[in-house]
Amino acid sequence: MHRLARARAPAKLILSGEHSVVYGKPALAMATHYYTESIAEATLSSPSLSQNIAFRLPQLQYAKQLTLATLKKLTRRVRQDYRAFLAGECGIRDVLKKPVELIQFTVANLLDLSQAMIQSMHVETHSTIPIGCGMGSSAALVMSTLRAVAQLFNLELEAEAYVRLGIDAENLQHGYSSGLDIQLIWQGGCVYFKEGKATARAASALPLYGVNTGKPVSTTGECVMQARKFFLASKIAEDFEAVTDALDVAFAQNNRVAIQQGIRENHRLLCQIGVVPESVERFIAALESVGAAAKISGAGAVRGGRAGMVLVVPETVESVQPVIERFGFSVERIQGDSYGTHLL
C-alpha cells in the first residue's frame, strides 16, 4: 500500500526576549509568512531486509538513501553524544555532525512510535525560510516533517506530543531549547511565551520590517553558550524580562514610541551579552540615527560580521531605505501567519 502526506510550518520572528527565554524569562514572538513544506511517502508492507528511507532536502543540498538499520544506528550515536554534551564532555557542535541529521533523527523518532511496517519511505522538504538567520528554519523543518510523517502512519498525537518531540530534536542542535520556536511554529500567530507556556497575543497593528544581514558563521548553540556566562553571573535576565513586559504592553496599545524604545533597550542588552557583531552594531546605529529602532531577532553571532535577521521598526520605511541600501541590504515587510503547522 502506498501513502502520501504533506504539511507546512511557518518561520518565526522574536520581537523580544531571545536568549533570556532559556532562563525562564518571557519572550514575545510571531509566526511569519516564510514556510517549510514537507512531503512524506511510504510503501507499507511486511518488514524486509532492504527497508530504505530516502531523504531529499534541497535547502541543505542533500539527497541520499539510508537503510532503516543505518538510521537507527545514527540516532543511537546522536543520543549518546548529546548525553556527553550535557555532561560537559563535548561541545554542542559535536552532537549533530551534519545539519541533515536533525531531520533524520526526527523521522527515526516517529518510526519508533509507529507500528507500521515500511518497505520504503521518501521524505522531501522545500523551504523559503532563510537558513541560520534566526527565523527558526530548523524548528520549522522538524515540525513540518513530524506532522507529515505522523499523518502518513495515522499516528494520533496530541499537540503536547508534537511539541515534546520537536523540543527533543531541537535540543540536539541548540543545546538547551526553551521550546519557544517549536511551540510558536506549531500553533502560529503571536505569543507571549514564559516557562514553557505560550499565551496568544493579537497581531501587531504596527508595520514591522526585516533585514537579512546574512547567515552567521557561528551556530545558535555557540551563541547560547556565549550568553550563558552572562546570565549565570549577573541579573541581566531581569533586565530582559522588564523590556519584554514593557514591549508586551506597548504592542497591545499600538504605541510606536514605546515599541521603539523597547526595541532599542533590547538591542543594548543583546550587545552586552556579546551576540551582536560590530558591523551589525554600526548598521543598527545608522538606522537609529534616522529615527528607527532595530535589533537582531534570534541568536545573533559570536564570530564574523553577519547576524541573521534584524527586526526594524522605522518612522516610515522610506526613511530607512537609504541606510539599508548603503549597507548593501534589502528590506521586506514581515507578514504574520495564523495557521501554524498544518496539513496540506
Tab-separated table of C-alpha atoms in Angstrom:
chain	number	residue	atom	x	y	z
A	1	MET	CA	0.000	0.000	0.000
A	2	HIS	CA	1.297	3.470	-0.941
A	3	ARG	CA	0.626	6.568	1.189
A	4	LEU	CA	1.490	10.254	0.914
A	5	ALA	CA	1.152	13.208	3.307
A	6	ARG	CA	2.136	16.894	3.085
A	7	ALA	CA	2.495	19.507	5.821
A	8	ARG	CA	3.607	23.128	6.135
A	9	ALA	CA	5.200	25.042	9.030
A	10	PRO	CA	5.924	28.800	9.288
A	11	ALA	CA	9.078	30.643	10.299
A	12	LYS	CA	9.230	32.779	13.422
A	13	LEU	CA	10.446	36.221	14.428
A	14	ILE	CA	11.335	37.066	18.025
A	15	LEU	CA	10.193	40.559	18.966
A	16	SER	CA	11.837	40.479	22.397
A	17	GLY	CA	13.441	38.057	24.820
A	18	GLU	CA	15.833	35.933	22.770
A	19	HIS	CA	18.415	34.174	24.981
A	20	SER	CA	16.717	35.224	28.244
A	21	VAL	CA	13.803	32.915	27.407
A	22	VAL	CA	16.135	29.960	28.017
A	23	TYR	CA	16.332	31.081	31.658
A	24	GLY	CA	12.600	31.170	32.280
A	25	LYS	CA	12.081	34.791	31.289
A	26	PRO	CA	9.341	35.872	28.869
A	27	ALA	CA	9.609	36.382	25.128
A	28	LEU	CA	7.350	37.920	22.505
A	29	ALA	CA	7.344	36.269	19.092
A	30	MET	CA	5.282	35.905	15.931
A	31	ALA	CA	4.940	33.333	13.177
A	32	THR	CA	5.735	34.733	9.729
A	33	HIS	CA	4.996	34.237	6.043
A	34	TYR	CA	8.132	32.179	5.275
A	35	TYR	CA	7.448	28.425	5.198
A	36	THR	CA	8.867	24.922	5.082
A	37	GLU	CA	6.819	22.198	3.389
A	38	SER	CA	7.449	18.505	3.941
A	39	ILE	CA	6.269	15.600	1.804
A	40	ALA	CA	6.355	12.082	3.184
A	41	GLU	CA	5.641	8.983	1.101
A	42	ALA	CA	5.839	5.343	2.072
A	43	THR	CA	5.182	1.891	0.724
A	44	LEU	CA	3.847	-0.211	3.567
A	45	SER	CA	4.407	-3.944	3.682
A	46	SER	CA	5.887	-6.705	5.758
A	47	PRO	CA	9.359	-5.849	7.029
A	48	SER	CA	12.122	-6.810	4.638
A	49	LEU	CA	15.900	-6.859	4.691
A	50	SER	CA	16.030	-3.811	2.430
A	51	GLN	CA	13.928	-1.281	4.338
A	52	ASN	CA	15.084	2.080	2.972
A	53	ILE	CA	14.405	5.713	3.835
A	54	ALA	CA	15.323	8.313	1.215
A	55	PHE	CA	15.840	11.981	2.118
A	56	ARG	CA	15.749	14.830	-0.377
A	57	LEU	CA	16.409	18.210	1.218
A	58	PRO	CA	17.262	20.805	-1.450
A	59	GLN	CA	17.821	23.612	1.073
A	60	LEU	CA	20.593	21.513	2.634
A	61	GLN	CA	21.815	20.272	-0.753
A	62	TYR	CA	21.258	16.717	0.396
A	63	ALA	CA	19.785	13.666	-1.316
A	64	LYS	CA	20.591	10.213	-0.018
A	65	GLN	CA	19.010	6.884	0.856
A	66	LEU	CA	19.671	5.099	4.135
A	67	THR	CA	18.692	1.693	5.383
A	68	LEU	CA	16.490	1.597	8.464
A	69	ALA	CA	19.311	-0.085	10.379
A	70	THR	CA	21.719	2.735	9.487
A	71	LEU	CA	19.168	5.342	10.549
A	72	LYS	CA	18.666	3.698	13.935
A	73	LYS	CA	22.427	3.442	14.442
A	74	LEU	CA	22.729	7.168	13.709
A	75	THR	CA	20.069	8.084	16.264
A	76	ARG	CA	21.749	5.970	18.952
A	77	ARG	CA	25.035	7.784	18.322
A	78	VAL	CA	23.337	11.219	18.395
A	79	ARG	CA	21.625	10.452	21.714
A	80	GLN	CA	24.924	9.272	23.180
A	81	ASP	CA	26.758	12.400	22.013
A	82	TYR	CA	24.024	14.643	23.446
A	83	ARG	CA	24.405	12.948	26.823
A	84	ALA	CA	28.146	13.654	26.554
A	85	PHE	CA	27.365	17.308	25.831
A	86	LEU	CA	25.145	17.535	28.914
A	87	ALA	CA	27.993	16.044	30.958
A	88	GLY	CA	30.384	18.683	29.634
A	89	GLU	CA	32.454	16.164	27.699
A	90	CYS	CA	31.961	17.748	24.262
A	91	GLY	CA	30.563	20.842	22.550
A	92	ILE	CA	27.105	21.139	21.025
A	93	ARG	CA	28.614	21.135	17.517
A	94	ASP	CA	29.846	17.590	18.206
A	95	VAL	CA	26.316	16.214	18.591
A	96	LEU	CA	24.972	16.644	15.057
A	97	LYS	CA	27.796	16.051	12.599
A	98	LYS	CA	25.716	17.368	9.692
A	99	PRO	CA	22.538	19.518	9.599
A	100	VAL	CA	20.625	16.712	7.867
A	101	GLU	CA	20.996	14.521	10.947
A	102	LEU	CA	18.393	16.672	12.696
A	103	ILE	CA	15.672	15.593	10.270
A	104	GLN	CA	16.922	12.011	10.188
A	105	PHE	CA	16.649	11.858	13.976
A	106	THR	CA	13.133	13.348	13.773
A	107	VAL	CA	11.961	10.705	11.313
A	108	ALA	CA	13.557	7.883	13.312
A	109	ASN	CA	11.754	9.084	16.456
A	110	LEU	CA	8.369	8.735	14.747
A	111	LEU	CA	9.254	5.395	13.182
A	112	ASP	CA	9.858	4.117	16.710
A	113	LEU	CA	6.338	5.253	17.663
A	114	SER	CA	4.672	3.804	14.583
A	115	GLN	CA	3.585	0.185	14.352
A	116	ALA	CA	3.552	0.338	10.549
A	117	MET	CA	5.969	-1.839	8.619
A	118	ILE	CA	7.653	0.010	5.788
A	119	GLN	CA	9.340	-1.326	2.703
A	120	SER	CA	10.451	2.093	1.526
A	121	MET	CA	9.960	5.699	2.537
A	122	HIS	CA	10.726	9.083	0.979
A	123	VAL	CA	10.954	12.394	2.843
A	124	GLU	CA	11.314	15.621	0.861
A	125	THR	CA	11.280	19.220	2.055
A	126	HIS	CA	11.167	22.638	0.412
A	127	SER	CA	11.660	25.927	2.240
A	128	THR	CA	11.544	29.688	1.734
A	129	ILE	CA	12.949	30.313	5.233
A	130	PRO	CA	16.473	31.776	5.306
A	131	ILE	CA	18.679	29.110	6.925
A	132	GLY	CA	20.604	30.031	10.047
A	133	CYS	CA	19.204	33.566	10.219
A	134	GLY	CA	17.239	33.399	13.466
A	135	MET	CA	13.876	32.557	11.923
A	136	GLY	CA	13.510	29.027	13.199
A	137	SER	CA	14.335	27.222	9.951
A	138	SER	CA	15.379	24.057	11.768
A	139	ALA	CA	12.285	24.107	14.022
A	140	ALA	CA	10.008	24.556	11.000
A	141	LEU	CA	11.770	21.694	9.247
A	142	VAL	CA	11.281	19.476	12.275
A	143	MET	CA	7.615	20.373	12.835
A	144	SER	CA	6.502	20.096	9.200
A	145	THR	CA	8.227	16.720	8.942
A	146	LEU	CA	6.748	15.477	12.217
A	147	ARG	CA	3.252	16.439	11.048
A	148	ALA	CA	3.622	14.859	7.619
A	149	VAL	CA	5.170	11.596	8.846
A	150	ALA	CA	2.656	11.264	11.700
A	151	GLN	CA	-0.188	11.667	9.184
A	152	LEU	CA	1.472	9.145	6.895
A	153	PHE	CA	1.284	6.488	9.606
A	154	ASN	CA	-2.061	7.629	11.051
A	155	LEU	CA	-0.469	8.428	14.393
A	156	GLU	CA	-2.998	10.122	16.681
A	157	LEU	CA	-0.752	12.506	18.607
A	158	GLU	CA	-1.822	15.322	20.907
A	159	ALA	CA	-0.359	18.797	20.411
A	160	GLU	CA	1.790	18.303	23.508
A	161	ALA	CA	3.362	15.202	21.952
A	162	TYR	CA	4.320	17.081	18.786
A	163	VAL	CA	5.863	19.862	20.865
A	164	ARG	CA	7.765	17.394	23.047
A	165	LEU	CA	9.165	15.532	20.024
A	166	GLY	CA	10.126	18.856	18.452
A	167	ILE	CA	11.977	20.024	21.553
A	168	ASP	CA	13.803	16.684	21.779
A	169	ALA	CA	15.115	17.273	18.270
A	170	GLU	CA	15.907	20.975	18.738
A	171	ASN	CA	17.943	20.272	21.874
A	172	LEU	CA	20.384	18.318	19.739
A	173	GLN	CA	21.157	21.374	17.628
A	174	HIS	CA	20.940	24.228	20.103
A	175	GLY	CA	21.919	22.515	23.354
A	176	TYR	CA	19.122	23.867	25.520
A	177	SER	CA	15.785	24.617	23.883
A	178	SER	CA	13.317	26.893	25.613
A	179	GLY	CA	10.561	25.413	23.463
A	180	LEU	CA	9.592	28.838	22.105
A	181	ASP	CA	10.379	28.148	18.445
A	182	ILE	CA	8.708	24.749	18.473
A	183	GLN	CA	5.541	25.846	20.258
A	184	LEU	CA	5.092	29.045	18.218
A	185	ILE	CA	5.717	27.292	14.908
A	186	TRP	CA	3.247	24.599	15.936
A	187	GLN	CA	0.390	26.995	16.826
A	188	GLY	CA	1.161	30.094	14.706
A	189	GLY	CA	0.059	33.661	15.438
A	190	CYS	CA	1.712	35.871	18.052
A	191	VAL	CA	2.560	34.690	21.551
A	192	TYR	CA	3.830	35.811	24.925
A	193	PHE	CA	5.959	32.857	25.989
A	194	LYS	CA	7.186	32.143	29.504
A	195	GLU	CA	8.373	28.960	31.239
A	196	GLY	CA	7.057	26.691	28.517
A	197	LYS	CA	3.627	28.307	28.209
A	198	ALA	CA	2.590	30.225	25.082
A	199	THR	CA	-0.241	32.746	25.536
A	200	ALA	CA	-1.792	34.112	22.350
A	201	ARG	CA	-1.470	37.811	21.610
A	202	ALA	CA	-3.134	39.925	18.915
A	203	ALA	CA	-1.061	40.541	15.816
A	204	SER	CA	0.860	43.810	15.742
A	205	ALA	CA	-1.008	46.621	14.018
A	206	LEU	CA	2.279	48.443	13.528
A	207	PRO	CA	4.183	47.609	10.313
A	208	LEU	CA	7.281	45.553	11.097
A	209	TYR	CA	10.193	45.047	8.733
A	210	GLY	CA	13.047	42.581	8.411
A	211	VAL	CA	16.561	42.999	7.028
A	212	ASN	CA	18.574	39.825	6.476
A	213	THR	CA	22.230	40.574	7.265
A	214	GLY	CA	23.260	37.059	6.197
A	215	LYS	CA	23.847	33.680	7.783
A	216	PRO	CA	26.155	33.879	10.806
A	217	VAL	CA	29.400	31.930	10.872
A	218	SER	CA	28.663	30.740	14.405
A	219	THR	CA	25.781	28.439	15.339
A	220	THR	CA	22.825	29.084	17.622
A	221	GLY	CA	24.290	26.599	20.084
A	222	GLU	CA	27.542	28.549	20.272
A	223	CYS	CA	25.652	31.792	20.870
A	224	VAL	CA	23.610	30.171	23.622
A	225	MET	CA	26.799	29.030	25.339
A	226	GLN	CA	28.358	32.516	24.929
A	227	ALA	CA	25.315	34.172	26.507
A	228	ARG	CA	25.100	31.597	29.275
A	229	LYS	CA	28.016	33.017	31.262
A	230	PHE	CA	26.356	36.451	31.406
A	231	PHE	CA	23.038	35.063	32.589
A	232	LEU	CA	24.657	32.903	35.260
A	233	ALA	CA	26.898	35.689	36.582
A	234	SER	CA	24.537	38.691	36.612
A	235	LYS	CA	20.933	39.840	36.838
A	236	ILE	CA	20.716	40.664	33.131
A	237	ALA	CA	17.847	38.180	32.743
A	238	GLU	CA	15.669	40.507	34.846
A	239	ASP	CA	16.584	43.397	32.542
A	240	PHE	CA	15.458	41.379	29.526
A	241	GLU	CA	12.230	40.497	31.350
A	242	ALA	CA	11.442	44.148	32.099
A	243	VAL	CA	11.953	45.108	28.448
A	244	THR	CA	9.808	42.240	27.166
A	245	ASP	CA	6.941	43.026	29.544
A	246	ALA	CA	7.080	46.709	28.581
A	247	LEU	CA	7.005	45.772	24.891
A	248	ASP	CA	4.063	43.446	25.508
A	249	VAL	CA	2.070	46.435	26.768
A	250	ALA	CA	3.361	48.719	24.011
A	251	PHE	CA	2.336	46.321	21.238
A	252	ALA	CA	-1.096	45.848	22.811
A	253	GLN	CA	-1.553	49.632	22.795
A	254	ASN	CA	-0.019	50.026	19.321
A	255	ASN	CA	2.285	52.647	20.863
A	256	ARG	CA	5.051	53.132	18.292
A	257	VAL	CA	7.198	55.368	20.515
A	258	ALA	CA	7.147	52.840	23.368
A	259	ILE	CA	7.745	49.954	20.956
A	260	GLN	CA	10.793	51.689	19.503
A	261	GLN	CA	12.118	52.445	22.977
A	262	GLY	CA	11.769	48.799	23.993
A	263	ILE	CA	13.434	47.535	20.813
A	264	ARG	CA	16.409	49.874	21.412
A	265	GLU	CA	16.738	48.689	25.018
A	266	ASN	CA	16.597	45.069	23.920
A	267	HIS	CA	19.350	45.794	21.385
A	268	ARG	CA	21.600	47.245	24.101
A	269	LEU	CA	21.146	44.129	26.224
A	270	LEU	CA	21.988	41.859	23.299
A	271	CYS	CA	25.159	43.883	22.740
A	272	GLN	CA	26.059	43.378	26.420
A	273	ILE	CA	25.952	39.588	26.126
A	274	GLY	CA	28.194	39.676	23.061
A	275	VAL	CA	25.943	38.319	20.313
A	276	VAL	CA	25.780	41.410	18.071
A	277	PRO	CA	28.770	41.732	15.666
A	278	GLU	CA	30.388	45.163	15.384
A	279	SER	CA	29.320	45.569	11.756
A	280	VAL	CA	25.689	44.915	12.696
A	281	GLU	CA	26.002	47.333	15.624
A	282	ARG	CA	27.107	50.005	13.137
A	283	PHE	CA	24.177	49.182	10.865
A	284	ILE	CA	21.693	49.470	13.729
A	285	ALA	CA	23.311	52.716	14.908
A	286	ALA	CA	22.802	54.142	11.409
A	287	LEU	CA	19.143	53.102	11.492
A	288	GLU	CA	18.724	54.747	14.887
A	289	SER	CA	20.238	57.962	13.528
A	290	VAL	CA	17.235	58.315	11.177
A	291	GLY	CA	14.673	57.633	13.911
A	292	ALA	CA	14.261	53.855	13.574
A	293	ALA	CA	14.672	51.120	16.186
A	294	ALA	CA	16.253	47.783	15.346
A	295	LYS	CA	17.625	44.611	16.912
A	296	ILE	CA	18.734	41.150	15.885
A	297	SER	CA	15.914	38.628	16.007
A	298	GLY	CA	17.391	35.318	17.004
A	299	ALA	CA	20.620	34.035	18.497
A	300	GLY	CA	22.882	36.554	16.750
A	301	ALA	CA	26.542	35.714	16.205
A	302	VAL	CA	29.758	35.434	18.196
A	303	ARG	CA	32.052	35.473	15.147
A	304	GLY	CA	32.049	37.149	11.744
A	305	GLY	CA	30.037	40.117	10.555
A	306	ARG	CA	26.599	38.616	9.866
A	307	ALA	CA	23.841	38.093	12.428
A	308	GLY	CA	20.834	36.822	10.514
A	309	MET	CA	17.534	38.692	10.554
A	310	VAL	CA	17.318	42.194	12.019
A	311	LEU	CA	13.892	43.462	13.104
A	312	VAL	CA	13.346	47.105	12.119
A	313	VAL	CA	10.632	49.452	13.407
A	314	PRO	CA	11.021	52.706	11.414
A	315	GLU	CA	9.210	56.006	11.405
A	316	THR	CA	8.477	55.160	7.762
A	317	VAL	CA	10.062	52.577	5.512
A	318	GLU	CA	11.136	55.375	3.165
A	319	SER	CA	13.194	56.955	5.961
A	320	VAL	CA	15.378	53.860	6.404
A	321	GLN	CA	15.661	52.801	2.779
A	322	PRO	CA	18.819	54.868	2.026
A	323	VAL	CA	20.609	53.473	5.108
A	324	ILE	CA	19.679	49.893	4.260
A	325	GLU	CA	20.863	50.311	0.679
A	326	ARG	CA	24.101	51.951	1.799
A	327	PHE	CA	24.945	48.848	3.834
A	328	GLY	CA	24.115	46.612	0.871
A	329	PHE	CA	20.942	45.076	2.297
A	330	SER	CA	17.276	44.984	1.321
A	331	VAL	CA	14.169	45.341	3.481
A	332	GLU	CA	10.931	43.381	3.497
A	333	ARG	CA	7.728	43.863	5.430
A	334	ILE	CA	7.049	40.979	7.801
A	335	GLN	CA	3.646	39.350	7.294
A	336	GLY	CA	2.170	37.206	10.056
A	337	ASP	CA	0.945	33.606	9.916
A	338	SER	CA	-2.039	32.435	11.956
A	339	TYR	CA	-2.203	28.790	10.863
A	340	GLY	CA	0.903	27.277	12.408
A	341	THR	CA	1.894	23.768	11.396
A	342	HIS	CA	-0.852	22.166	9.330
A	343	LEU	CA	-1.578	19.521	6.707
A	344	LEU	CA	-1.889	20.475	3.055
